[in-house]
Tab-separated table of C-alpha atoms in Angstrom:
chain	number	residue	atom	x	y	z
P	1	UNK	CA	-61.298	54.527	-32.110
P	2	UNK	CA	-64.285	56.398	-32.872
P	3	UNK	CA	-65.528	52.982	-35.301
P	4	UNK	CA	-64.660	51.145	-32.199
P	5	UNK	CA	-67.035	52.896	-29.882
P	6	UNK	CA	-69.611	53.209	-32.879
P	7	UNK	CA	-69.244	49.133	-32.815
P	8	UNK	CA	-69.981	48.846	-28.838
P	9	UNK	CA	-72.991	51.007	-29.322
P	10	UNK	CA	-73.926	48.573	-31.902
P	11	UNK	CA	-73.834	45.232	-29.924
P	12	UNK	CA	-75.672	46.670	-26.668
P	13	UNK	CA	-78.155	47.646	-28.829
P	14	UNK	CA	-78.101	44.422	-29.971
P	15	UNK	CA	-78.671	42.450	-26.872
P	16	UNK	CA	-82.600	41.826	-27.834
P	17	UNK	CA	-84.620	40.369	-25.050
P	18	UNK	CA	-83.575	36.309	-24.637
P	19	UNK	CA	-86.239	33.642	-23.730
P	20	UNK	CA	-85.473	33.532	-20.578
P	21	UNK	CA	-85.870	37.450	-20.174
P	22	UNK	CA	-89.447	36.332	-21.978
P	23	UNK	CA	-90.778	33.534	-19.740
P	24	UNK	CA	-90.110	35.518	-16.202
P	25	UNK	CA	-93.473	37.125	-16.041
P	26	UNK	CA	-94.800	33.802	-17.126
P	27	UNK	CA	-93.047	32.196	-14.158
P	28	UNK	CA	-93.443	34.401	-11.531
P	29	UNK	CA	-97.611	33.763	-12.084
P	30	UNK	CA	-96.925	30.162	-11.973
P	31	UNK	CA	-94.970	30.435	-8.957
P	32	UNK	CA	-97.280	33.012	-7.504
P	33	UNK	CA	-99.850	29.534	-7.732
P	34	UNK	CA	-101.774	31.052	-10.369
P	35	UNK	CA	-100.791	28.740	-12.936
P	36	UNK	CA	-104.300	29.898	-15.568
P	37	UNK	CA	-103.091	33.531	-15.451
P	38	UNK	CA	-99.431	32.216	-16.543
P	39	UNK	CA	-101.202	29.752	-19.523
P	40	UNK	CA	-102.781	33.594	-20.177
P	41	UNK	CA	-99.558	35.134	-19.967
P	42	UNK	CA	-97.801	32.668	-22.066
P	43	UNK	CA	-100.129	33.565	-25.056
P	44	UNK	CA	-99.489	36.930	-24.657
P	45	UNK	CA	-95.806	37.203	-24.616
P	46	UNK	CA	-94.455	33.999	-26.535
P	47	UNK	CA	-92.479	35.239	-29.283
P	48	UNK	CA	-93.354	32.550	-31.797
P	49	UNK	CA	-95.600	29.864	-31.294
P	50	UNK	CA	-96.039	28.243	-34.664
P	51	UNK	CA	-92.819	28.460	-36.313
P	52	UNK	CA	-89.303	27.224	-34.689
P	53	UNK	CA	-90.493	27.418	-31.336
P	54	UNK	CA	-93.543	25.732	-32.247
P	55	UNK	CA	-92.680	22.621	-30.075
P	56	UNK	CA	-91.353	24.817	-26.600
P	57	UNK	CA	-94.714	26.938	-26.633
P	58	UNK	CA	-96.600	23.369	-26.458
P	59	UNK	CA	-94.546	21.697	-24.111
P	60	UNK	CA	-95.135	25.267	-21.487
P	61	UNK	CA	-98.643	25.681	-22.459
P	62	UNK	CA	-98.904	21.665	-21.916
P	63	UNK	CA	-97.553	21.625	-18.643
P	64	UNK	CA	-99.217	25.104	-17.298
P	65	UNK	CA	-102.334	23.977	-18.352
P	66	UNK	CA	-101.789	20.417	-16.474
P	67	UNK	CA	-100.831	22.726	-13.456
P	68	UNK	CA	-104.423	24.359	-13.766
P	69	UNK	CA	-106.148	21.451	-14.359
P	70	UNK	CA	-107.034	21.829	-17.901
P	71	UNK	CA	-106.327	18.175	-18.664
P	72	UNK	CA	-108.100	18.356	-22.177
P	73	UNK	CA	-106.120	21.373	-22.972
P	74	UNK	CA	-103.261	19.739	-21.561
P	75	UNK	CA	-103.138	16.545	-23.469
P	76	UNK	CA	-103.634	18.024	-26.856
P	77	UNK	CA	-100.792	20.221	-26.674
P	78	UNK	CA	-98.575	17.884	-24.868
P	79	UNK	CA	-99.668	14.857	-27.534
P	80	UNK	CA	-99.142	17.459	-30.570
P	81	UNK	CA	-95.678	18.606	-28.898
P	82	UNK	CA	-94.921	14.644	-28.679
P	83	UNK	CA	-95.810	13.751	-32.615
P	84	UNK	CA	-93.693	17.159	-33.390
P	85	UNK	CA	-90.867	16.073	-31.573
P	86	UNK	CA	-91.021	13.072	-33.228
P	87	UNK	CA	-91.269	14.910	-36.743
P	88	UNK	CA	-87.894	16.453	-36.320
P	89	UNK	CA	-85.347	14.183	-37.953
P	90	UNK	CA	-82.754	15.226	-40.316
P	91	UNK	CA	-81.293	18.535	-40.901
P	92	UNK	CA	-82.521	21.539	-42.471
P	93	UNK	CA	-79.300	22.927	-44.995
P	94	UNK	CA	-81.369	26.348	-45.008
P	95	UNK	CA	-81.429	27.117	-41.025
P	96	UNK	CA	-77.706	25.195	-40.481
P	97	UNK	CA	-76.655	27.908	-43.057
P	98	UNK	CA	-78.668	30.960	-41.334
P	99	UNK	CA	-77.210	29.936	-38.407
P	100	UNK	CA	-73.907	29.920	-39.456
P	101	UNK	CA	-74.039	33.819	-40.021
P	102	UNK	CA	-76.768	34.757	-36.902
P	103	UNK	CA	-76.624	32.310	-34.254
P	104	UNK	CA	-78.267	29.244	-32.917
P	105	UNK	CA	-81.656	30.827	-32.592
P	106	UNK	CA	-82.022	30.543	-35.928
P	107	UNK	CA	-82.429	26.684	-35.674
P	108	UNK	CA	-85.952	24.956	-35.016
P	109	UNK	CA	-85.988	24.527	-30.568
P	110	UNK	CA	-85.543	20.650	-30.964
P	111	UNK	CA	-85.456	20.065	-27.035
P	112	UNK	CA	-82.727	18.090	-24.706
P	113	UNK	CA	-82.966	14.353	-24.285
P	114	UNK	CA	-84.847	14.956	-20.747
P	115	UNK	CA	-87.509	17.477	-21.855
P	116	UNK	CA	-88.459	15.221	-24.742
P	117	UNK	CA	-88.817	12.391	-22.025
P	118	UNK	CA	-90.476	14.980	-19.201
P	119	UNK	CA	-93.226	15.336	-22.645
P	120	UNK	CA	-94.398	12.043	-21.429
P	121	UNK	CA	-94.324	12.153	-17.952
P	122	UNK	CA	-96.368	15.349	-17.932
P	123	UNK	CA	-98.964	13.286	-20.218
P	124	UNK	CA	-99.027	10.034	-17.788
P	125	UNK	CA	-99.084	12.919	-14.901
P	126	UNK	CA	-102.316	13.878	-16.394
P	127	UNK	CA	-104.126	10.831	-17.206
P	128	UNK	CA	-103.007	9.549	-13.662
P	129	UNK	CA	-104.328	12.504	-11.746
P	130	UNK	CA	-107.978	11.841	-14.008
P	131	UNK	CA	-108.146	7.984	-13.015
P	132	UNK	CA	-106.655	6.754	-16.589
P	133	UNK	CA	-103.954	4.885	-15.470
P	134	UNK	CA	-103.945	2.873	-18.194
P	135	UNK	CA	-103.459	5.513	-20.267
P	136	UNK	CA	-100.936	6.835	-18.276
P	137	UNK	CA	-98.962	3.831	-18.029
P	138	UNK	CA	-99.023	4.089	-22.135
P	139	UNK	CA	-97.058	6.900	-22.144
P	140	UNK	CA	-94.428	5.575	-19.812
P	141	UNK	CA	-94.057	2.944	-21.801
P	142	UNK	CA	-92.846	5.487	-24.605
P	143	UNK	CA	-90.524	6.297	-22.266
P	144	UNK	CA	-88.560	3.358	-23.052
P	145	UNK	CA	-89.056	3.600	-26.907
P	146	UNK	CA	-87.445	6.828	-26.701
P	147	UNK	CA	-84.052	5.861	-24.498
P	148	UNK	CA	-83.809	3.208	-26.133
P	149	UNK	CA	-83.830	5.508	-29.623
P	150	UNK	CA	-81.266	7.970	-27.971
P	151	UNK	CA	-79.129	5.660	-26.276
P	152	UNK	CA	-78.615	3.803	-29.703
P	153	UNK	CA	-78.011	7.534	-31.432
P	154	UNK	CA	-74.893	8.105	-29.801
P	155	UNK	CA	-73.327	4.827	-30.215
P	156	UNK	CA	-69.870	4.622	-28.250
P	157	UNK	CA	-70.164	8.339	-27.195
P	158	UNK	CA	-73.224	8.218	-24.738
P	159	UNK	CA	-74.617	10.874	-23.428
P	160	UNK	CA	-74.929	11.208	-19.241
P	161	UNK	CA	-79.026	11.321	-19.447
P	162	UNK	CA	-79.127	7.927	-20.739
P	163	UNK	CA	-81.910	6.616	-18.175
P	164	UNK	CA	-84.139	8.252	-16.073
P	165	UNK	CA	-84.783	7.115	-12.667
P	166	UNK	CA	-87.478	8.750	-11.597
P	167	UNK	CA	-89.603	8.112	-14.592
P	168	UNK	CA	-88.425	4.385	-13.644
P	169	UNK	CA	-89.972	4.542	-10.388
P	170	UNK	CA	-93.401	6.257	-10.991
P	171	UNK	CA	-93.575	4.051	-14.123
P	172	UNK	CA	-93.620	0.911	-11.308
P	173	UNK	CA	-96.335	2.666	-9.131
P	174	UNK	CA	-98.687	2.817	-12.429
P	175	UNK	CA	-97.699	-0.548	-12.928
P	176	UNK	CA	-99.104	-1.337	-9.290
P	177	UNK	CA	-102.054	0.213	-9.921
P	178	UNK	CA	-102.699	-1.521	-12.487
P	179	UNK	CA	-101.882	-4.882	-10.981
P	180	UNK	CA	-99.106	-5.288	-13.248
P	181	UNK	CA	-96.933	-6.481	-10.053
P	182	UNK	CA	-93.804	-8.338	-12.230
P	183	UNK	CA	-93.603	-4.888	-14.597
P	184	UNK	CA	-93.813	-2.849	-11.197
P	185	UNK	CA	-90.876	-4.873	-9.912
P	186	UNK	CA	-88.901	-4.849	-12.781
P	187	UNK	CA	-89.773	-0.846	-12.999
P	188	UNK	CA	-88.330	-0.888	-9.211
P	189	UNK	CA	-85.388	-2.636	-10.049
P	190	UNK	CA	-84.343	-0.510	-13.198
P	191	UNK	CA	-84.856	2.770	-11.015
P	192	UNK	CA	-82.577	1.546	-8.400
P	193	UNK	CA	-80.027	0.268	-10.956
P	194	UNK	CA	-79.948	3.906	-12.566
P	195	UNK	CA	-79.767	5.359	-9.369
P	196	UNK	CA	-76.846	3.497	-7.877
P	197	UNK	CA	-75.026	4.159	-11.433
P	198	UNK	CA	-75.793	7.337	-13.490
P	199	UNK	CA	-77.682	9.377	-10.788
P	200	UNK	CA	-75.506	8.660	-7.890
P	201	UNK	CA	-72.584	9.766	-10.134
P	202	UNK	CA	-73.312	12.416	-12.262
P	203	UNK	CA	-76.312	13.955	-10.321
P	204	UNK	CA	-75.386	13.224	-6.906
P	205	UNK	CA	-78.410	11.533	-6.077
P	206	UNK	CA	-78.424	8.118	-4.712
P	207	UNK	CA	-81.553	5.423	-4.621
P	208	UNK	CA	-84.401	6.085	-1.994
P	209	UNK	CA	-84.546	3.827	1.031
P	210	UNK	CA	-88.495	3.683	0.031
P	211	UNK	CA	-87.511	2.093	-3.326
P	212	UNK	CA	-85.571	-0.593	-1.608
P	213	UNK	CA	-88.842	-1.403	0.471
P	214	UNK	CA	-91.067	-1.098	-2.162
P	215	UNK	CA	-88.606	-3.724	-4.165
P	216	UNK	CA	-88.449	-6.060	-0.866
P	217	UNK	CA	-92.513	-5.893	-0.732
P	218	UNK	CA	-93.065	-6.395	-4.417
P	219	UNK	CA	-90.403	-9.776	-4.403
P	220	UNK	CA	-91.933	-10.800	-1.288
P	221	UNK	CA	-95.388	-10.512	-3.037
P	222	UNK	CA	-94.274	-11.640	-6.510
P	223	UNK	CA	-92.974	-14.973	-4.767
P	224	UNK	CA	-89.765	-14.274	-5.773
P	225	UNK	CA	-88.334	-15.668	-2.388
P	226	UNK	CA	-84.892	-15.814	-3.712
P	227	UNK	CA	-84.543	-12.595	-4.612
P	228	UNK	CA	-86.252	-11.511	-1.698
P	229	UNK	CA	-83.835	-13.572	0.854
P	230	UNK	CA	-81.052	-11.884	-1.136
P	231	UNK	CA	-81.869	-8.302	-1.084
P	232	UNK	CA	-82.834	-8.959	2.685
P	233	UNK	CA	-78.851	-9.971	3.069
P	234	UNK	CA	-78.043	-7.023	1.459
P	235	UNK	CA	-80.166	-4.467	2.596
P	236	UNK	CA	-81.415	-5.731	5.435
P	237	UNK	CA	-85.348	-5.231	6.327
P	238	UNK	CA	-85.109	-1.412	6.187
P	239	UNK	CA	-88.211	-1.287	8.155
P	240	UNK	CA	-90.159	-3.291	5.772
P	241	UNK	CA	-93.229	-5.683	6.794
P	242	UNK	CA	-95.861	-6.980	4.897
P	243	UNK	CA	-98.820	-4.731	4.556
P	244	UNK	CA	-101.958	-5.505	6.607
P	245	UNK	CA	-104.659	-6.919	4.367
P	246	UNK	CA	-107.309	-4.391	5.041
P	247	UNK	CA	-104.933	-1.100	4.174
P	248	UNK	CA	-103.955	0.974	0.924
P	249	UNK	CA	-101.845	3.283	0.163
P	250	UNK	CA	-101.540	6.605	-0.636
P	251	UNK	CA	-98.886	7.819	-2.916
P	252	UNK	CA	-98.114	11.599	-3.818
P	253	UNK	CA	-96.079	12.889	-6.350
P	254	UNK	CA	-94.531	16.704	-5.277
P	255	UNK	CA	-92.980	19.002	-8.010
P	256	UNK	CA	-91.305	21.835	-6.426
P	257	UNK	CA	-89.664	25.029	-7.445
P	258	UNK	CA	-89.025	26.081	-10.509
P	259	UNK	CA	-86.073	24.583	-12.928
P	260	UNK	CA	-82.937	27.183	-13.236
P	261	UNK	CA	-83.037	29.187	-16.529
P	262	UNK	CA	-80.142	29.125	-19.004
P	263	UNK	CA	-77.671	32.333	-18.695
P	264	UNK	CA	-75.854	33.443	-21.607
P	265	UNK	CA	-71.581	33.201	-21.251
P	266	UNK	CA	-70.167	35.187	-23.745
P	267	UNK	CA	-66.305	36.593	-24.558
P	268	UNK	CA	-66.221	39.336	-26.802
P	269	UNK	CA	-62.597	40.627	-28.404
P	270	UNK	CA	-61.327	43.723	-30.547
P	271	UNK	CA	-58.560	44.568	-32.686
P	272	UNK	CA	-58.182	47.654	-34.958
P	273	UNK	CA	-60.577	47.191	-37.317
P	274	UNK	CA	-62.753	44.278	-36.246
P	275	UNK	CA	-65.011	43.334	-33.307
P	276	UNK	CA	-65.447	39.035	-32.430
P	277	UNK	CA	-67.874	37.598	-30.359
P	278	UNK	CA	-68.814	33.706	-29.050
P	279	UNK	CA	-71.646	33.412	-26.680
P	280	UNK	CA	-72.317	30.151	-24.968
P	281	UNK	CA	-75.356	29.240	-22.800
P	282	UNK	CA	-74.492	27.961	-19.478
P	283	UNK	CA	-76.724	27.311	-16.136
P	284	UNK	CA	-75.527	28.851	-13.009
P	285	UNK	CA	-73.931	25.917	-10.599
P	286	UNK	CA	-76.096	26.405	-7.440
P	287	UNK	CA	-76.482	24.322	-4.144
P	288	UNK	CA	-79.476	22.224	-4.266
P	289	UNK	CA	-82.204	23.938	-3.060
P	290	UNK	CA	-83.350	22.029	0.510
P	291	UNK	CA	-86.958	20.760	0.970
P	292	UNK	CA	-87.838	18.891	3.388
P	293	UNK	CA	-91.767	17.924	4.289
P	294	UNK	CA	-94.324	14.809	4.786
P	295	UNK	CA	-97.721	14.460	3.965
P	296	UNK	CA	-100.352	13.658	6.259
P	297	UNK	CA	-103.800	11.685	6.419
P	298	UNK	CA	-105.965	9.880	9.219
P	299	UNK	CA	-103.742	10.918	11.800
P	300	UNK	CA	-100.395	9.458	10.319
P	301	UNK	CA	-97.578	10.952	8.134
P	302	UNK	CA	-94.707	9.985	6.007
P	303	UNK	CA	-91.986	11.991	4.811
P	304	UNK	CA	-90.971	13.452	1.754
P	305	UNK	CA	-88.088	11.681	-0.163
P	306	UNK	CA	-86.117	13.511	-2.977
P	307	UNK	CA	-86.633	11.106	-6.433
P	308	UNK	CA	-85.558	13.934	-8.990
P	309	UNK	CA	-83.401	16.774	-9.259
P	310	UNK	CA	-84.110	18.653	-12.778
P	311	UNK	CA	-81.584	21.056	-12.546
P	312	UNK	CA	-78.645	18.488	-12.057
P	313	UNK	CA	-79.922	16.762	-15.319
P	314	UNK	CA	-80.299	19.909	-17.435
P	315	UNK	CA	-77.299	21.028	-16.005
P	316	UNK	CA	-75.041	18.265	-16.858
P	317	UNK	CA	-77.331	17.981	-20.469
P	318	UNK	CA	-75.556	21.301	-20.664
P	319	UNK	CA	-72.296	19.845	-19.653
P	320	UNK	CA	-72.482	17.299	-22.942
P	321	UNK	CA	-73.364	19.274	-25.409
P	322	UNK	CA	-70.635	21.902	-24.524
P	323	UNK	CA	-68.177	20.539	-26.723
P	324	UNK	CA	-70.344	20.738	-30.004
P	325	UNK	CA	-71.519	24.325	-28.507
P	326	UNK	CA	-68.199	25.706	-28.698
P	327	UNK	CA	-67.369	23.581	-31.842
P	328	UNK	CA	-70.574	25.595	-33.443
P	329	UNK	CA	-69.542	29.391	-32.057
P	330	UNK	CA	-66.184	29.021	-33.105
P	331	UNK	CA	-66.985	27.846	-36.671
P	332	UNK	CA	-69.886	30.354	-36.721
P	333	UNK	CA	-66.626	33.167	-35.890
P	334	UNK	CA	-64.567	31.826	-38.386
P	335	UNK	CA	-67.905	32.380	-40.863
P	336	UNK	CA	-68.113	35.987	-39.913
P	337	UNK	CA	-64.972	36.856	-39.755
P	338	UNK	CA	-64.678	35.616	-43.240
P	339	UNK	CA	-67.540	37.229	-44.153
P	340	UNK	CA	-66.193	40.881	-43.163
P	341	UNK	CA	-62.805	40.291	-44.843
P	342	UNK	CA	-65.205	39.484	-47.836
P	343	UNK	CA	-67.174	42.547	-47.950
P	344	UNK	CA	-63.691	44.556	-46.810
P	345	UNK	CA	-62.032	43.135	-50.545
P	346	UNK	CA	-65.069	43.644	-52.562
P	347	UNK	CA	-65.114	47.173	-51.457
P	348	UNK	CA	-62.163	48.013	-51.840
P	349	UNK	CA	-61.877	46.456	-55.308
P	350	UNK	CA	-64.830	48.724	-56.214
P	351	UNK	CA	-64.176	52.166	-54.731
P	352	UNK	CA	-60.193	51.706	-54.633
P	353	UNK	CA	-60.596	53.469	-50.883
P	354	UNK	CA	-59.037	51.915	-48.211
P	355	UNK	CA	-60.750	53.864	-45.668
P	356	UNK	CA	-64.309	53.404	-46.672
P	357	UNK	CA	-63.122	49.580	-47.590
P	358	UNK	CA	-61.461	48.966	-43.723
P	359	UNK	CA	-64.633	50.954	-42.461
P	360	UNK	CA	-67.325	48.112	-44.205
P	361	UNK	CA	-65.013	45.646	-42.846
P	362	UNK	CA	-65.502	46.823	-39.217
P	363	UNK	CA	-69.441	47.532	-39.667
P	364	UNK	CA	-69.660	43.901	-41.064
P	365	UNK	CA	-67.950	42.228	-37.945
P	366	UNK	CA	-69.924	44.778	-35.759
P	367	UNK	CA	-73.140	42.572	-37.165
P	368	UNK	CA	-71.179	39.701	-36.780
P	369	UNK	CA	-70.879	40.254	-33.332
P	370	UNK	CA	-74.471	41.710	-32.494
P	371	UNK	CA	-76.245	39.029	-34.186
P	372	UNK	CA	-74.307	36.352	-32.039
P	373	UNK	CA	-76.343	35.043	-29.365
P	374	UNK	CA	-76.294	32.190	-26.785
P	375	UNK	CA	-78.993	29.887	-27.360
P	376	UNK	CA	-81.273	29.958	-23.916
P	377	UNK	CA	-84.206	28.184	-24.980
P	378	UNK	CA	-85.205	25.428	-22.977
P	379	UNK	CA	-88.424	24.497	-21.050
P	380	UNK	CA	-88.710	26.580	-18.260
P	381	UNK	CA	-91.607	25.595	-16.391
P	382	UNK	CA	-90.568	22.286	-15.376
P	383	UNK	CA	-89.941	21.940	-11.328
P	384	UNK	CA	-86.542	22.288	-9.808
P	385	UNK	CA	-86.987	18.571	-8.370
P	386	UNK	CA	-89.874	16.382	-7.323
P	387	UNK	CA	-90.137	14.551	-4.111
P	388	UNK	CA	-92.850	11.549	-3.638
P	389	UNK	CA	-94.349	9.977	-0.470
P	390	UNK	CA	-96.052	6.883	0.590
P	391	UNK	CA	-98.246	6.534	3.218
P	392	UNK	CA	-100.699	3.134	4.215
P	393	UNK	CA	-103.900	3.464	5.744
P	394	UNK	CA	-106.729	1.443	6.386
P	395	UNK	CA	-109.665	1.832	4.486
P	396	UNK	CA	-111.323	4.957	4.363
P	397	UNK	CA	-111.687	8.472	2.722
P	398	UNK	CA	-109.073	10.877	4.265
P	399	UNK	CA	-108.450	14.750	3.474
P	400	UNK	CA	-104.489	14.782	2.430
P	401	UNK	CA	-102.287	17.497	3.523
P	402	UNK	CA	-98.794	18.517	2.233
P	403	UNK	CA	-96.134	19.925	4.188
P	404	UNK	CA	-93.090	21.441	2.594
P	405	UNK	CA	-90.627	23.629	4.225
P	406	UNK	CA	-93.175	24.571	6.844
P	407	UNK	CA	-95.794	25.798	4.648
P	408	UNK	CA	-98.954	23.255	4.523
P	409	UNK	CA	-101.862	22.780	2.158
P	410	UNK	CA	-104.760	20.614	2.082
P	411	UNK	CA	-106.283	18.397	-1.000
P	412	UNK	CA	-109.406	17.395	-1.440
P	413	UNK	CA	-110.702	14.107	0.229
P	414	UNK	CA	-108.907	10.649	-1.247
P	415	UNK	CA	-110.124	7.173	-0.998
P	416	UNK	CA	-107.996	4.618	0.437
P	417	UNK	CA	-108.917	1.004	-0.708
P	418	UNK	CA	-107.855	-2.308	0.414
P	419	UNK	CA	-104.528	-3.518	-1.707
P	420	UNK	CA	-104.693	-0.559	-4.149
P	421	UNK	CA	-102.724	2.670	-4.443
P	422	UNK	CA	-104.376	6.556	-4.250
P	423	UNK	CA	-102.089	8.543	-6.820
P	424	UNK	CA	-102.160	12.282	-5.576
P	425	UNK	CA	-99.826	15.532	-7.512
P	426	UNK	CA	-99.023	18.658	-5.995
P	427	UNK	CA	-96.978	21.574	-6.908
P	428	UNK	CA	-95.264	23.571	-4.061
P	429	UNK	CA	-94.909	27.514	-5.693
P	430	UNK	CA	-90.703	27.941	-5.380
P	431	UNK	CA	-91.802	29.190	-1.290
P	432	UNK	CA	-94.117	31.946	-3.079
P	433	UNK	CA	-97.653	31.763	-3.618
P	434	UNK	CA	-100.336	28.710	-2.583
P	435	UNK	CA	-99.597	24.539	-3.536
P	436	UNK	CA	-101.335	23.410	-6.473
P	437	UNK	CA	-103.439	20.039	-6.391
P	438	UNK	CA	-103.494	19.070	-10.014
């Protein structure tokens, strides 16, 4: 009994600080609006920025420093996480065997399907918000390289992020802007396909009306008048009409709150003589967190629509890889376990002392057990979900203000030109501290 309590002692001393435990004070500046103090933060308190978590410190210090409008800072770690990412193929024997006695954490952070996606969006975000939409447009096109690369990994087992909506949809308004109107219109069309299908079933997310408009005004534009006659049957006009020929548009692209951090699950059992323990990360299953807001310009306003919801996708990310998370902890048990009978036998063989022998036994498991932790790592200062809107105006150079959830900020002034589209980002601070214009 007295091993037994020994053993607990052991494993609460054990419970080190997680990453999630890590990145709070860096969140809590970002969402305070202070997004340069949590890039300052970030270099003080990440626990290992060149070695395994070598790509997860880029892809925060990438994205904070987009937040503060760093862009140069920005784009070399985001392009340097994106070549790393790329870099990790294959296995390493030495860490799969590491882990096999410690845990998961022992692994290089490899990143989820969507965060290595979300590497490129944050890139086209910031050549966008600079002017370079060319640029930008680049790196949504390596959006398609890289589902196309996954998708064809799993074969007949794919996983449930195996398109991405959103990244669909902003890809066509780059597209627009660059007066690539058949690419925009195909972009349109494979956003709404992935939101009638995958995000409407898994994520519980259905296809914007705005999207069908912007389809109906890009077919009716494209000449594609029997597409356009169709989806009129279908849909019906939604509200649409042409665009008067002296207007523009403004489009802006809202990120708000903060994504939900991983939580560690874990079951921990006891005989006599030996102490077993599987952890498992999990993310809490909370109701989706309500905006609701517009943005407004020259006297007019259009509402906020809801085009992603990040913590339904790393959520059900979660939800696939549970199986081979399980499949891992259990195996990784079985290791340890075997690994204390071990060292019980070879002591015993060598002092011929069954009581010192059982004792090693129980000390080894007790390790065992401490060392196993839930891998939490994942990239933490991504928004809970991002909402876009779409105004017209006529020509002119308007001062564009953001509503959300009854708290307002204003941007700087924006140009509105004839036939061309005024790409604006904002970050509303999880209902804490100032919106960002980035």
């Amino acid at each position: 009994m007295k091993l037994l309590i020994i053993g607990f002692l052991v494993l609460s001393l054990g419970c080190a600080s997680s990453y999630t435990d890590t990145m709070f004070p860096v969140i809590r500046d970002l969402n305070r609006g202070t997004p340069s103090q949590a890039m300052d933060r970030l270099r003080q308190v990440f626990p290992d920025s060149t070695g395994r978590d070598r790509l997860l410190y880029l892809m925060e210090l990438g994205n904070l420093a987009r937040y503060s409008g760093q862009h140069t800072v920005a784009r070399s770690a985001l392009l340097a996480a994106d070549r790393l990412s790329d870099l990790q193929r294959g296995t390493d024997i030495g860490q799969q065997a590491q882990s096999m006695i410690t845990s998961d954490l022992a692994l290089d952070f490899r990143g989820a399907d969507y965060e290595k996606v979300f590497i490129n969006y944050c890139l086209a975000a910031s050549y966008a918000s600079t002017g370079d939409t060319q640029e930008a447009a680049v790196e949504a096109r390596r959006v398609n390289e890289k589902l196309a690369e996954f998708n064809a990994s799993y074969g007949e087992n794919p996983n449930r992020y195996s398109e991405d909506a959103f990244v669909r949809y902003f890809m066509g308004v780059l597209y627009e802007m660059n007066g690539d109107w058949d690419d925009a219109l195909i972009s349109y069309r494979l956003a709404l396909a992935a939101y009638d299908s995958i995000y409407a079933r898994d994520y519980g997310l259905g296809a914007p009306e705005q999207l069908k408009r912007d389809i109906l005004r890009l077919s009716d534009y494209t000449g594609f008048e029997s597409l356009h006659l169709e989806l009129l049957e279908r849909w019906g006009y939604l509200g649409y009409s042409r665009p008067a020929g002296d207007t523009g548009e403004i489009v802006a692209v809202v990120e708000t709150g903060s994504i939900s951090p991983r939580a560690e699950s874990f079951f921990t059992v006891h005989s006599e003589d030996r102490i077993y323990r599987m952890a498992l990360p999990v993310i809490p299953d909370f109701p989706r967190r309500h905006f609701s807001g517009s943005i407004q310009a020259g006297g007019r306003s259009s509402s906020l629509f809801l085009v992603q919801d990040m913590n339904s996708i790393a959520r059900e990310n979660l939800e696939d890889m549970a199986g081979r998370n399980v499949l891992r902890a259990a195996a990784r048990l079985a290791v340890k376990a075997g690994v204390a009978e071990l060292g019980e036998n070879i002591a015993e063989e060598l002092t011929d002392n069954e009581n010192v022998s059982s004792g090693i036994g129980l000390i080894l498991s007790i390790f065992g057990a401490a060392s196993e932790r839930a891998d939490l790592r994942a990239w933490l200062t991504l928004p809970a979900q991002i909402q876009m809107a779409r105004l017209t105006l006529p020509r002119g150079t308007y001062p564009v203000s953001v509503t959300v959830n009854g708290r307002t900020w204003t941007a700087e002034e924006v140009e509105v030109i004839p036939g061309e589209i005024a790409l604006v980002f904002f970050r509303e601070e999880a209902g804490i501290g100032p919106g960002i214009r980035y």
